[in-house]
mmCIF file of N, CA and C in Angstrom:
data_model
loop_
_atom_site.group_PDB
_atom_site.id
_atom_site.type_symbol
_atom_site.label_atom_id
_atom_site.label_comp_id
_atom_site.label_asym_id
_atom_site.label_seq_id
_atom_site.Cartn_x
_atom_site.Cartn_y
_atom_site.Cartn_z
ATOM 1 N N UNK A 1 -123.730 105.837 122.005
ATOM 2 C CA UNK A 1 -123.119 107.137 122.138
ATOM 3 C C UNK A 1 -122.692 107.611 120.746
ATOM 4 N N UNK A 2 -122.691 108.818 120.837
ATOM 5 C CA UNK A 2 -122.321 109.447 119.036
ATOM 6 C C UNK A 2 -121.120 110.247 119.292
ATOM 7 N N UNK A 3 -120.852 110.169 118.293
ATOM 8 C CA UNK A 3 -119.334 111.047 118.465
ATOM 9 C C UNK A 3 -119.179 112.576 118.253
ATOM 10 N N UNK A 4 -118.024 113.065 118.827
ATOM 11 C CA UNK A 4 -117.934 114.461 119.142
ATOM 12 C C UNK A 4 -117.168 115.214 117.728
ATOM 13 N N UNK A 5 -118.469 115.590 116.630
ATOM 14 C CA UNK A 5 -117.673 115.767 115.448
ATOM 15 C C UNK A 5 -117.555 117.245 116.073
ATOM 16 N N UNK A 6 -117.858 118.025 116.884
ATOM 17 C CA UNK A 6 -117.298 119.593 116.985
ATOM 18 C C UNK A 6 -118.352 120.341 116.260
ATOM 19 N N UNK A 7 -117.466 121.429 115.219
ATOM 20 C CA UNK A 7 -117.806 122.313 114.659
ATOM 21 C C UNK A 7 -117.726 122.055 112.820
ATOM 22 N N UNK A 8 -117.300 120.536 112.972
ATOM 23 C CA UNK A 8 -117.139 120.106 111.980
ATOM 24 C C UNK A 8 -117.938 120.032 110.803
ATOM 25 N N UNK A 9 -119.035 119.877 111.223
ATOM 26 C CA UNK A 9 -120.323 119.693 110.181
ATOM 27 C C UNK A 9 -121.247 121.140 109.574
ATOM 28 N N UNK A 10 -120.496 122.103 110.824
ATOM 29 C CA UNK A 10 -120.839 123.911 109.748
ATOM 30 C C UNK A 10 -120.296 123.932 109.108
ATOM 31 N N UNK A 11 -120.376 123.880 107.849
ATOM 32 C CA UNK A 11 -119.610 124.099 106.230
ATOM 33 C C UNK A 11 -120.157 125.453 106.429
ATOM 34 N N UNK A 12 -118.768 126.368 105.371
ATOM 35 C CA UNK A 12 -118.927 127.551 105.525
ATOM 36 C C UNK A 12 -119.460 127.943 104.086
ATOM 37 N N UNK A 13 -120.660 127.370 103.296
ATOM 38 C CA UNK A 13 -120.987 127.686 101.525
ATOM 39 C C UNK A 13 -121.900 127.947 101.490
ATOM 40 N N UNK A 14 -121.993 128.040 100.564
ATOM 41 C CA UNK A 14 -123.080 128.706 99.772
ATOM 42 C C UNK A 14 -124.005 127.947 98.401
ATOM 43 N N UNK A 15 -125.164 127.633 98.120
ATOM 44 C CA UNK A 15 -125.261 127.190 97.115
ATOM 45 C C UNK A 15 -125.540 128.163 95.773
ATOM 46 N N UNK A 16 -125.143 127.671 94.818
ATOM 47 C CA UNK A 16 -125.299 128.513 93.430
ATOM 48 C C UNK A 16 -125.989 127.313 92.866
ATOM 49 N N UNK A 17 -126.567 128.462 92.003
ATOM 50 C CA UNK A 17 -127.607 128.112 91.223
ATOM 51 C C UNK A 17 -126.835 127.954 89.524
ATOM 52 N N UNK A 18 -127.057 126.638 88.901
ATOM 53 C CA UNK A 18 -126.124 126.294 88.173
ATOM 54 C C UNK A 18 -126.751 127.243 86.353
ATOM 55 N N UNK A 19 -126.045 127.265 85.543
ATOM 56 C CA UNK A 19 -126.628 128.058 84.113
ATOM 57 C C UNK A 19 -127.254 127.187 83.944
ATOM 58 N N UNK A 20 -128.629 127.320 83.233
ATOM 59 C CA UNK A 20 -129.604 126.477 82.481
ATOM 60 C C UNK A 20 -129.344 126.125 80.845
ATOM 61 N N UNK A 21 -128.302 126.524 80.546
ATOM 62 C CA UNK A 21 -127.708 126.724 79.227
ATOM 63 C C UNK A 21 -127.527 125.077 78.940
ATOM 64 N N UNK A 22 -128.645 125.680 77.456
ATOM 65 C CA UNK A 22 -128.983 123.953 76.593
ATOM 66 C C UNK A 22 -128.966 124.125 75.119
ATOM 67 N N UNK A 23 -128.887 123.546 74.614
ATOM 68 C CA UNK A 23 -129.081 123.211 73.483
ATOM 69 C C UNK A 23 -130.440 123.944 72.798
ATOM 70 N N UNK A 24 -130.652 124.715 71.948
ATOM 71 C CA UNK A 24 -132.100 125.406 71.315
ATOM 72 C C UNK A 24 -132.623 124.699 69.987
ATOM 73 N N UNK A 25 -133.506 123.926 70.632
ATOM 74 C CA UNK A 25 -134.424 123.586 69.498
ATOM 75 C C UNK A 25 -135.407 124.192 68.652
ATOM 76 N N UNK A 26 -135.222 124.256 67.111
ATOM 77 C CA UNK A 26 -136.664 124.849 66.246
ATOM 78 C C UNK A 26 -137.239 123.841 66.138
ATOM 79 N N UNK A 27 -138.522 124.141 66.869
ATOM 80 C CA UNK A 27 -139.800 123.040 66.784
ATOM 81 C C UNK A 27 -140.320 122.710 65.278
ATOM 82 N N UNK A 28 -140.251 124.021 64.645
ATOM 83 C CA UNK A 28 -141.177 124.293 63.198
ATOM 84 C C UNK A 28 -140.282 123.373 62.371
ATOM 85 N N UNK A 29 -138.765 123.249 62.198
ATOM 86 C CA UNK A 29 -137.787 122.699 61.491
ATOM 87 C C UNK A 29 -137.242 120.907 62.073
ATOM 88 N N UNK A 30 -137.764 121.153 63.131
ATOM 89 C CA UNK A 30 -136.825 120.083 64.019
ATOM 90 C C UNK A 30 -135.901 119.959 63.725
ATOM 91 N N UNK A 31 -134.963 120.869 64.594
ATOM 92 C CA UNK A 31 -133.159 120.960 64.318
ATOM 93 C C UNK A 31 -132.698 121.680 65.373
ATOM 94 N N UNK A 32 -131.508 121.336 66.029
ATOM 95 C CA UNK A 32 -130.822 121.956 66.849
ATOM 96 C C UNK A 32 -130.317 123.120 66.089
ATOM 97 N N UNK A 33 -130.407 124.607 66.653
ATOM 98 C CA UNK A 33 -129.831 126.141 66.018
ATOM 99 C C UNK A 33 -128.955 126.656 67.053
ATOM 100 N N UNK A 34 -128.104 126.293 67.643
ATOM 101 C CA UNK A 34 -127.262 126.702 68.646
ATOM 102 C C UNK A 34 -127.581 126.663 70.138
ATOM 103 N N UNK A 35 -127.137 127.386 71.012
ATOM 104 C CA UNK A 35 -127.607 127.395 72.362
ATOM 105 C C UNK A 35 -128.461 128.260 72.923
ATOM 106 N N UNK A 36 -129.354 128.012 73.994
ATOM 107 C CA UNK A 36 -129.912 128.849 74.870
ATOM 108 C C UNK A 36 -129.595 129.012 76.236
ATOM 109 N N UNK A 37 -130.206 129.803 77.115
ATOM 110 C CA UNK A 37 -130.214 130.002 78.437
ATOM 111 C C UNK A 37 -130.886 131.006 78.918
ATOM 112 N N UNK A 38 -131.175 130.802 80.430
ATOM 113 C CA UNK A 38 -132.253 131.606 80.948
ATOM 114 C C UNK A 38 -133.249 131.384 80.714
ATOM 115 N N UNK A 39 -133.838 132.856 80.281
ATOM 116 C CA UNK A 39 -135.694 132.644 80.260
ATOM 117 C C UNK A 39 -135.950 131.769 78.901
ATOM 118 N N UNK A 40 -135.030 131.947 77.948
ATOM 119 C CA UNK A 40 -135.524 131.486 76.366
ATOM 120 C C UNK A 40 -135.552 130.006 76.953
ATOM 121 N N UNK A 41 -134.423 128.959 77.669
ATOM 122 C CA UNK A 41 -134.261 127.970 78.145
ATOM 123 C C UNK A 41 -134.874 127.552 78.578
ATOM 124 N N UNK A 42 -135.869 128.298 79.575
ATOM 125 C CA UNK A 42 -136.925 127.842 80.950
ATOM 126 C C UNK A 42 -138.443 127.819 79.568
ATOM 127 N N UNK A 43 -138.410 128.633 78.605
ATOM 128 C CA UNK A 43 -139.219 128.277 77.741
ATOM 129 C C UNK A 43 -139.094 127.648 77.031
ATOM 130 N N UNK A 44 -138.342 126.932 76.617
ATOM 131 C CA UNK A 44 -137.979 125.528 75.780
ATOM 132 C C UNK A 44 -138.191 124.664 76.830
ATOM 133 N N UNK A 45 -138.033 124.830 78.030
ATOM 134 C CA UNK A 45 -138.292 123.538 79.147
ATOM 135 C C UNK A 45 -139.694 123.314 79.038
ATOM 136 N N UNK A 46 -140.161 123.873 79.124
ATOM 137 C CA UNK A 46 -141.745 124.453 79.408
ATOM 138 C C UNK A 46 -142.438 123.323 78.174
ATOM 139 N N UNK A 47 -142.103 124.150 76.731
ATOM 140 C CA UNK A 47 -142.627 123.223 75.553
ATOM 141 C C UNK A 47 -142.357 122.373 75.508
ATOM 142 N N UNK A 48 -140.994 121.747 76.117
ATOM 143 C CA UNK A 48 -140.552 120.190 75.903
ATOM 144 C C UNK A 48 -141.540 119.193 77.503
ATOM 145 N N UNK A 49 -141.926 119.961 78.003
ATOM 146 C CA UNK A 49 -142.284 119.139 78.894
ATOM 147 C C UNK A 49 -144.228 119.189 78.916
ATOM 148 N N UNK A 50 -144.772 120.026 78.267
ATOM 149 C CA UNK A 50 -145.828 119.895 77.685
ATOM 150 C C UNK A 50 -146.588 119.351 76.479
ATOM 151 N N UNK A 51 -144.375 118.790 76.127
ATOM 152 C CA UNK A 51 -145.288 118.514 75.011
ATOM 153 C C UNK A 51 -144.986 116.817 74.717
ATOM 154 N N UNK A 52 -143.983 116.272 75.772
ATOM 155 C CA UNK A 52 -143.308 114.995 75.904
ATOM 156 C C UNK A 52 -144.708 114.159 76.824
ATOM 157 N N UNK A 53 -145.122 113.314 76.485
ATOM 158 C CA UNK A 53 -146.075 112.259 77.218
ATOM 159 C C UNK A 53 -145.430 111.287 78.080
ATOM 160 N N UNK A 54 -145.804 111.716 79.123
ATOM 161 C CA UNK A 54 -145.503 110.992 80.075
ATOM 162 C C UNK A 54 -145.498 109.788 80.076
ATOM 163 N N UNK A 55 -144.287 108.574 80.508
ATOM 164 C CA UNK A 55 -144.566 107.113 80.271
ATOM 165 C C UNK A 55 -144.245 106.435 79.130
ATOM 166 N N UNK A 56 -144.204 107.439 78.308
ATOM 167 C CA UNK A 56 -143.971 106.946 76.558
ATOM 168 C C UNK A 56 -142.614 106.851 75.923
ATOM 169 N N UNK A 57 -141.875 107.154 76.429
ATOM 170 C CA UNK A 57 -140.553 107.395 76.058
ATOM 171 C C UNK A 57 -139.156 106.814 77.470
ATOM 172 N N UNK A 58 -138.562 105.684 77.287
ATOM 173 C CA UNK A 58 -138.051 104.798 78.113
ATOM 174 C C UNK A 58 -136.739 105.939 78.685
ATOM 175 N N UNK A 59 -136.138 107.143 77.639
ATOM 176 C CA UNK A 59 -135.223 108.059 77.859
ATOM 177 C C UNK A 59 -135.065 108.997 78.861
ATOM 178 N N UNK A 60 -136.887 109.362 79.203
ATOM 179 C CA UNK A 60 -136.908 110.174 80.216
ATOM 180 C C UNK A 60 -137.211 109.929 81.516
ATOM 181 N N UNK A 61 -137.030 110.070 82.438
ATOM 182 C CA UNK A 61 -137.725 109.843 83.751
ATOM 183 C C UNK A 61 -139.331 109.597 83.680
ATOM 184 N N UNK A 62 -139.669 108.841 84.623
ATOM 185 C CA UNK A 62 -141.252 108.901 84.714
ATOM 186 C C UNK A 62 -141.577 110.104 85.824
ATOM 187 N N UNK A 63 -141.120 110.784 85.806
ATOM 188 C CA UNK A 63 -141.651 112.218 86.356
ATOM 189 C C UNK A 63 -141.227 113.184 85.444
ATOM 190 N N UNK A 64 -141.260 113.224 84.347
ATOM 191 C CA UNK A 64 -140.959 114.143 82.819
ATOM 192 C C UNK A 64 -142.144 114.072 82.285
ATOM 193 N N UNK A 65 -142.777 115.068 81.573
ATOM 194 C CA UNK A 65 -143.988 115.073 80.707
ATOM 195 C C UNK A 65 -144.708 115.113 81.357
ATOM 196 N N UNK A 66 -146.128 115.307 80.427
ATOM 197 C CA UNK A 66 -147.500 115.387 80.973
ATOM 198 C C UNK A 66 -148.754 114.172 80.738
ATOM 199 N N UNK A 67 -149.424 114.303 81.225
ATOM 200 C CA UNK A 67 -150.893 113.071 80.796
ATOM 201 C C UNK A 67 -151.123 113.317 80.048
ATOM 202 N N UNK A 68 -151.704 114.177 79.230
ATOM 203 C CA UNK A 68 -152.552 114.671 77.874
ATOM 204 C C UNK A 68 -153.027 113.824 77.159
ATOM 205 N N UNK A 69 -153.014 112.934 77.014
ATOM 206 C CA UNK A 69 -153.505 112.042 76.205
ATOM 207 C C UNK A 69 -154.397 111.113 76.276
ATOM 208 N N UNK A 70 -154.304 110.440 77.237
ATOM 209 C CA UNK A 70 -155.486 110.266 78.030
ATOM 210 C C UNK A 70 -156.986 110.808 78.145
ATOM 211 N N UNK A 71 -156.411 112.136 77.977
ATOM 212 C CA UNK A 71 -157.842 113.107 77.888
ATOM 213 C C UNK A 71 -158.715 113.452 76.828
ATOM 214 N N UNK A 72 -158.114 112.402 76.111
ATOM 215 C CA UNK A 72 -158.774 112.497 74.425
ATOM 216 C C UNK A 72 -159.992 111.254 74.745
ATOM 217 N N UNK A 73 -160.913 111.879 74.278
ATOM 218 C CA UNK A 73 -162.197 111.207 74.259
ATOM 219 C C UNK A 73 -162.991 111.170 75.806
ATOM 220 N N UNK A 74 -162.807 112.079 76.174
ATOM 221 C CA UNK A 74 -163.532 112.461 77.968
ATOM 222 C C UNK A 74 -164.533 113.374 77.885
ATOM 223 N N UNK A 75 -164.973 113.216 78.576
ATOM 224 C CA UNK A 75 -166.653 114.632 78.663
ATOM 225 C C UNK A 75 -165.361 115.847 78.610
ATOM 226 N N UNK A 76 -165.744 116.851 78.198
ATOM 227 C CA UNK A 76 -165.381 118.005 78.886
ATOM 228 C C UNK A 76 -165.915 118.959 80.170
ATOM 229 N N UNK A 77 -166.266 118.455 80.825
ATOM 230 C CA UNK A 77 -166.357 118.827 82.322
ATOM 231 C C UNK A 77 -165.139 118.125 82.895
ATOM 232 N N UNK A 78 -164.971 116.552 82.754
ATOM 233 C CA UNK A 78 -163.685 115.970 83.194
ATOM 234 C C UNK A 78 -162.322 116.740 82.356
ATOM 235 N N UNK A 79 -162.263 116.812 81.263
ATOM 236 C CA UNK A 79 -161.106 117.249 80.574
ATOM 237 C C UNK A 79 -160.487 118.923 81.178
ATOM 238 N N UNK A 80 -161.635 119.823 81.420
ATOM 239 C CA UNK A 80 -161.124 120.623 82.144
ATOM 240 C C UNK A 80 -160.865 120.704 83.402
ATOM 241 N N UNK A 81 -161.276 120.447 83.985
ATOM 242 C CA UNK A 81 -160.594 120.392 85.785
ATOM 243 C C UNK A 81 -159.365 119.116 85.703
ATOM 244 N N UNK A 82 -159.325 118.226 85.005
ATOM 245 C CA UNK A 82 -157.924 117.780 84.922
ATOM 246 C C UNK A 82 -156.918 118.201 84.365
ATOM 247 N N UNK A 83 -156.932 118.859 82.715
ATOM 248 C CA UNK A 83 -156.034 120.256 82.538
ATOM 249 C C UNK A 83 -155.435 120.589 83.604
ATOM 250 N N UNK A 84 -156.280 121.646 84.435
ATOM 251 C CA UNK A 84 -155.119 122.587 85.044
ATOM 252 C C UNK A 84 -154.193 121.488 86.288
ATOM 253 N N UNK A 85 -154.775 120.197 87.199
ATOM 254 C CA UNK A 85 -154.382 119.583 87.720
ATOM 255 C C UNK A 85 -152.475 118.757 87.045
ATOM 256 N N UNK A 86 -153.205 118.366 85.401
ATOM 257 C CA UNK A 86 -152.122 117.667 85.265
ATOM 258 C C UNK A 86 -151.321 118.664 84.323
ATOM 259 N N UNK A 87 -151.591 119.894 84.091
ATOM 260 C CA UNK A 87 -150.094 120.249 83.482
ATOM 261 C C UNK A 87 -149.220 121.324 84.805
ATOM 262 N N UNK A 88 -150.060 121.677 86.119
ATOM 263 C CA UNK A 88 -149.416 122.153 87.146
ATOM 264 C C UNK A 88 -148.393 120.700 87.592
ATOM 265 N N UNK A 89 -149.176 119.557 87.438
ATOM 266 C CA UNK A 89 -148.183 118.387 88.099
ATOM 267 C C UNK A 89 -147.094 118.072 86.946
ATOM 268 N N UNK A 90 -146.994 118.206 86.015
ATOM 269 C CA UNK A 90 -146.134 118.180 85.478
ATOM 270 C C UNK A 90 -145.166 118.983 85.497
ATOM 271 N N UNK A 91 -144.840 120.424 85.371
ATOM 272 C CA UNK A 91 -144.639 121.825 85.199
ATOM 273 C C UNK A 91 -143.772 121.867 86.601
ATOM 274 N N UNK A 92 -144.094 121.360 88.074
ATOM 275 C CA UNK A 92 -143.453 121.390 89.352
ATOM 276 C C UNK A 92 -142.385 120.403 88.991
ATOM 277 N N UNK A 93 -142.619 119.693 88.254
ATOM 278 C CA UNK A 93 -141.305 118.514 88.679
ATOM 279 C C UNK A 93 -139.433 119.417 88.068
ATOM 280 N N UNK A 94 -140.162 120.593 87.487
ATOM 281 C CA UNK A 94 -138.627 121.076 87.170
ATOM 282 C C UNK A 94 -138.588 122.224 88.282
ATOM 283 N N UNK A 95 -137.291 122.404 89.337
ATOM 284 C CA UNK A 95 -136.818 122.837 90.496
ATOM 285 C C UNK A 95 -136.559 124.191 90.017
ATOM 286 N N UNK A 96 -136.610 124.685 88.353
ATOM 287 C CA UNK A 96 -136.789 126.134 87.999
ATOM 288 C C UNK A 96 -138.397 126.454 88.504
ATOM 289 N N UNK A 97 -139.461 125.802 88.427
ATOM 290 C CA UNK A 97 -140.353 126.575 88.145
ATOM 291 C C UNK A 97 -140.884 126.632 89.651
ATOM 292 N N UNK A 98 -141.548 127.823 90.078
ATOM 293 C CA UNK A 98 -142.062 127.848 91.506
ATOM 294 C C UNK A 98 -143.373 127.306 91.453
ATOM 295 N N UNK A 99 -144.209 128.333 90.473
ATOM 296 C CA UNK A 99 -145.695 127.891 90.524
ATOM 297 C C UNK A 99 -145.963 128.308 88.962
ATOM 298 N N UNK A 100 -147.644 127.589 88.673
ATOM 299 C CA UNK A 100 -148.315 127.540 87.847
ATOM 300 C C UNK A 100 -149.828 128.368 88.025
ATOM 301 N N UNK A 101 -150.331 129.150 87.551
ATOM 302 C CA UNK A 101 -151.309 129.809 87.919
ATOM 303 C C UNK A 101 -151.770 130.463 86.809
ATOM 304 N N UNK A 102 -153.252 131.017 87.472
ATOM 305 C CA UNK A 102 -154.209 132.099 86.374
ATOM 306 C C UNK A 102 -154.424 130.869 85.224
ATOM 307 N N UNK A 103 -155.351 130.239 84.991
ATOM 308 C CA UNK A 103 -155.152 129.264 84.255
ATOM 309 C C UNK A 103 -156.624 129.939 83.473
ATOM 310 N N UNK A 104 -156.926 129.824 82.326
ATOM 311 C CA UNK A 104 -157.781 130.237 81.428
ATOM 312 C C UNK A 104 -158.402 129.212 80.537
ATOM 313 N N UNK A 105 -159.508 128.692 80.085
ATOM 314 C CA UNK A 105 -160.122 127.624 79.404
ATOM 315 C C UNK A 105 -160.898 127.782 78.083
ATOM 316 N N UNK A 106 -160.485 127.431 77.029
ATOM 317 C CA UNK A 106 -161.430 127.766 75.874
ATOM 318 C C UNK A 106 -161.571 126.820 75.581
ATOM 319 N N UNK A 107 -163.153 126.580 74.788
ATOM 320 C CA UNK A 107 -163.375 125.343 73.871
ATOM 321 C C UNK A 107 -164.074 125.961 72.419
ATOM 322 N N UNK A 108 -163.100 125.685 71.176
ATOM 323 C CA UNK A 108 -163.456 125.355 70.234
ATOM 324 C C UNK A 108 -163.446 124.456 69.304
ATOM 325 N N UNK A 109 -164.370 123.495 68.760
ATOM 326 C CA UNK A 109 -165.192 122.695 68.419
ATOM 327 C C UNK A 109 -164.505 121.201 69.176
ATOM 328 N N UNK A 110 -163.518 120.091 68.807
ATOM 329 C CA UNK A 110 -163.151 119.467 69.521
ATOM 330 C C UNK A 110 -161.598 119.699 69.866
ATOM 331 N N UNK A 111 -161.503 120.847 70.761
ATOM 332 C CA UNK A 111 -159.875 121.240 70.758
ATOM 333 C C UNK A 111 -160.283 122.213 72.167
ATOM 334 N N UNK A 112 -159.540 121.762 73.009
ATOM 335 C CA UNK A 112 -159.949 122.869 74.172
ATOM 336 C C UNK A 112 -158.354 123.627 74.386
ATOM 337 N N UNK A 113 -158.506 124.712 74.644
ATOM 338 C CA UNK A 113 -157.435 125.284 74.678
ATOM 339 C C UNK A 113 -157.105 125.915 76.249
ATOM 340 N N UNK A 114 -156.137 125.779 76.716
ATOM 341 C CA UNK A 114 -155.407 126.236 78.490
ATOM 342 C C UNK A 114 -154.563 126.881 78.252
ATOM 343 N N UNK A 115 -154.757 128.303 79.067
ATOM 344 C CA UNK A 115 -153.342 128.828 78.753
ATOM 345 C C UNK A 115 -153.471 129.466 80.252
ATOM 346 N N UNK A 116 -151.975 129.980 80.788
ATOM 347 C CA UNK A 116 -151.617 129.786 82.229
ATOM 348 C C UNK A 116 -150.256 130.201 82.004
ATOM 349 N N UNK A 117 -149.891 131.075 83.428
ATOM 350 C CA UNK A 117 -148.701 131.659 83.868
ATOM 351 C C UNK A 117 -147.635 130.859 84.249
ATOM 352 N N UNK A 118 -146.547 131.065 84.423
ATOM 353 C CA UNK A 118 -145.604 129.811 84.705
ATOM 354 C C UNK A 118 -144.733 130.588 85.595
ATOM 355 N N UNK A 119 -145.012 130.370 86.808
ATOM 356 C CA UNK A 119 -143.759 131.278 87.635
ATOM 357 C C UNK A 119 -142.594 130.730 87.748
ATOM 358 N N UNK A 120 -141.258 131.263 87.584
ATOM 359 C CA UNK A 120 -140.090 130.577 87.198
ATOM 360 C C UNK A 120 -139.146 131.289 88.112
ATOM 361 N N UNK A 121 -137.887 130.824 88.176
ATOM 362 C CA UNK A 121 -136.546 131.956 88.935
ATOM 363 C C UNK A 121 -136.630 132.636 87.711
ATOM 364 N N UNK A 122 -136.861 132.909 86.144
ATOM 365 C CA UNK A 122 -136.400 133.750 85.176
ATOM 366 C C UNK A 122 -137.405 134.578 85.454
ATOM 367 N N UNK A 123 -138.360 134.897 86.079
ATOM 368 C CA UNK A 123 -139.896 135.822 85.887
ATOM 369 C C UNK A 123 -140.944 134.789 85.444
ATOM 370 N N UNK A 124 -141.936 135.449 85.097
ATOM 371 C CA UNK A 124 -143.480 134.524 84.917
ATOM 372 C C UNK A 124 -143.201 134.980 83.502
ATOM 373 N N UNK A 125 -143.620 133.164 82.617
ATOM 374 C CA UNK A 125 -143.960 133.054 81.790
ATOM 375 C C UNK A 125 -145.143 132.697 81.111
ATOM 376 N N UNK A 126 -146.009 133.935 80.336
ATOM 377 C CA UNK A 126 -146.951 132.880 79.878
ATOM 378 C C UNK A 126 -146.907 131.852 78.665
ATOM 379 N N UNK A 127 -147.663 131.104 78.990
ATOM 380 C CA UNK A 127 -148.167 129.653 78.089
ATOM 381 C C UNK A 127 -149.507 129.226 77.987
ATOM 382 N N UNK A 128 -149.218 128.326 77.243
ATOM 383 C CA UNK A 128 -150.678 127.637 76.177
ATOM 384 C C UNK A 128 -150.482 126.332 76.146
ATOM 385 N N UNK A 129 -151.523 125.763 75.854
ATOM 386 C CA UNK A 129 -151.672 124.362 75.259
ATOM 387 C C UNK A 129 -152.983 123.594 74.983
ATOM 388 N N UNK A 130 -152.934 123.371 73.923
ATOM 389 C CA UNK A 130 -154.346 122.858 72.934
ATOM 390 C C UNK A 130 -154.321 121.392 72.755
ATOM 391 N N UNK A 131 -155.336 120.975 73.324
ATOM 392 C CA UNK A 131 -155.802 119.517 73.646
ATOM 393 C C UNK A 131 -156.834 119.032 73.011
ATOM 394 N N UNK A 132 -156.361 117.827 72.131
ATOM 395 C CA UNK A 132 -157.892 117.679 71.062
ATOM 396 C C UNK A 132 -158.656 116.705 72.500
ATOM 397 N N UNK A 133 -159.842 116.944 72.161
ATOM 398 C CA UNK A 133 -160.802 116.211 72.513
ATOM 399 C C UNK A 133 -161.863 115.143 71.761
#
């Protein structure tokens, strides 16, 4: 038999959605330059997580980063249809972003280049990312 909690267990809340406000990194300098938030934030998420290798670093979760690396030295028929697979699987694991889409493919000489929409709670962002081969 279970017990008679009532009306007890309707909580009367609401959830909020917490500030994304972080720390802003210059990539070009490597140096912290004050803070961000929002969309500039959700785009620093974006580069830090496209650009962190998955597995390689004991600091982050093993659901942080992407494969990319791996994909160095693959046919390119394999290198592109795994692109858009592994930077959408990467890209979901943050609870900002909804979806990944419109994904676009260039190859010049051994460097293939992806670039792709990033749907976010801030609006759609686009992005890039260049993968030697």
């Amino acid at each position: 038999m279970t017990p008679n909690v009532g009306n007890q267990l309707k909580a009367d809340w609401t959830i909020q959605i917490q500030p994304s406000k972080t720390y802003k990194l210059n990539p070009d300098t490597q140096t912290i330059v004050g803070y961000c938030d929002g969309r500039e934030a959700m785009e620093q998420a974006i580069y830090l997580i496209l650009n962190t290798e998955r597995f390689e670093w004991i600091i982050y979760s093993w659901a942080y980063g992407s494969e990319l690396q791996s994909l160095i030295g693959k046919p390119i028929p394999y290198v592109t249809s795994e692109l858009q697979r592994r930077i959408k699987e990467a890209l979901l694991q943050d609870d900002r972003i909804n979806n990944v889409e419109n994904f676009t493919i260039s190859r010049s000489g051994g460097k293939v280049l992806v670039s792709f929409d990033v749907s976010t709670i801030n609006g759609v962002i686009p992005a890039s990312k260049e993968v030697l081969i």
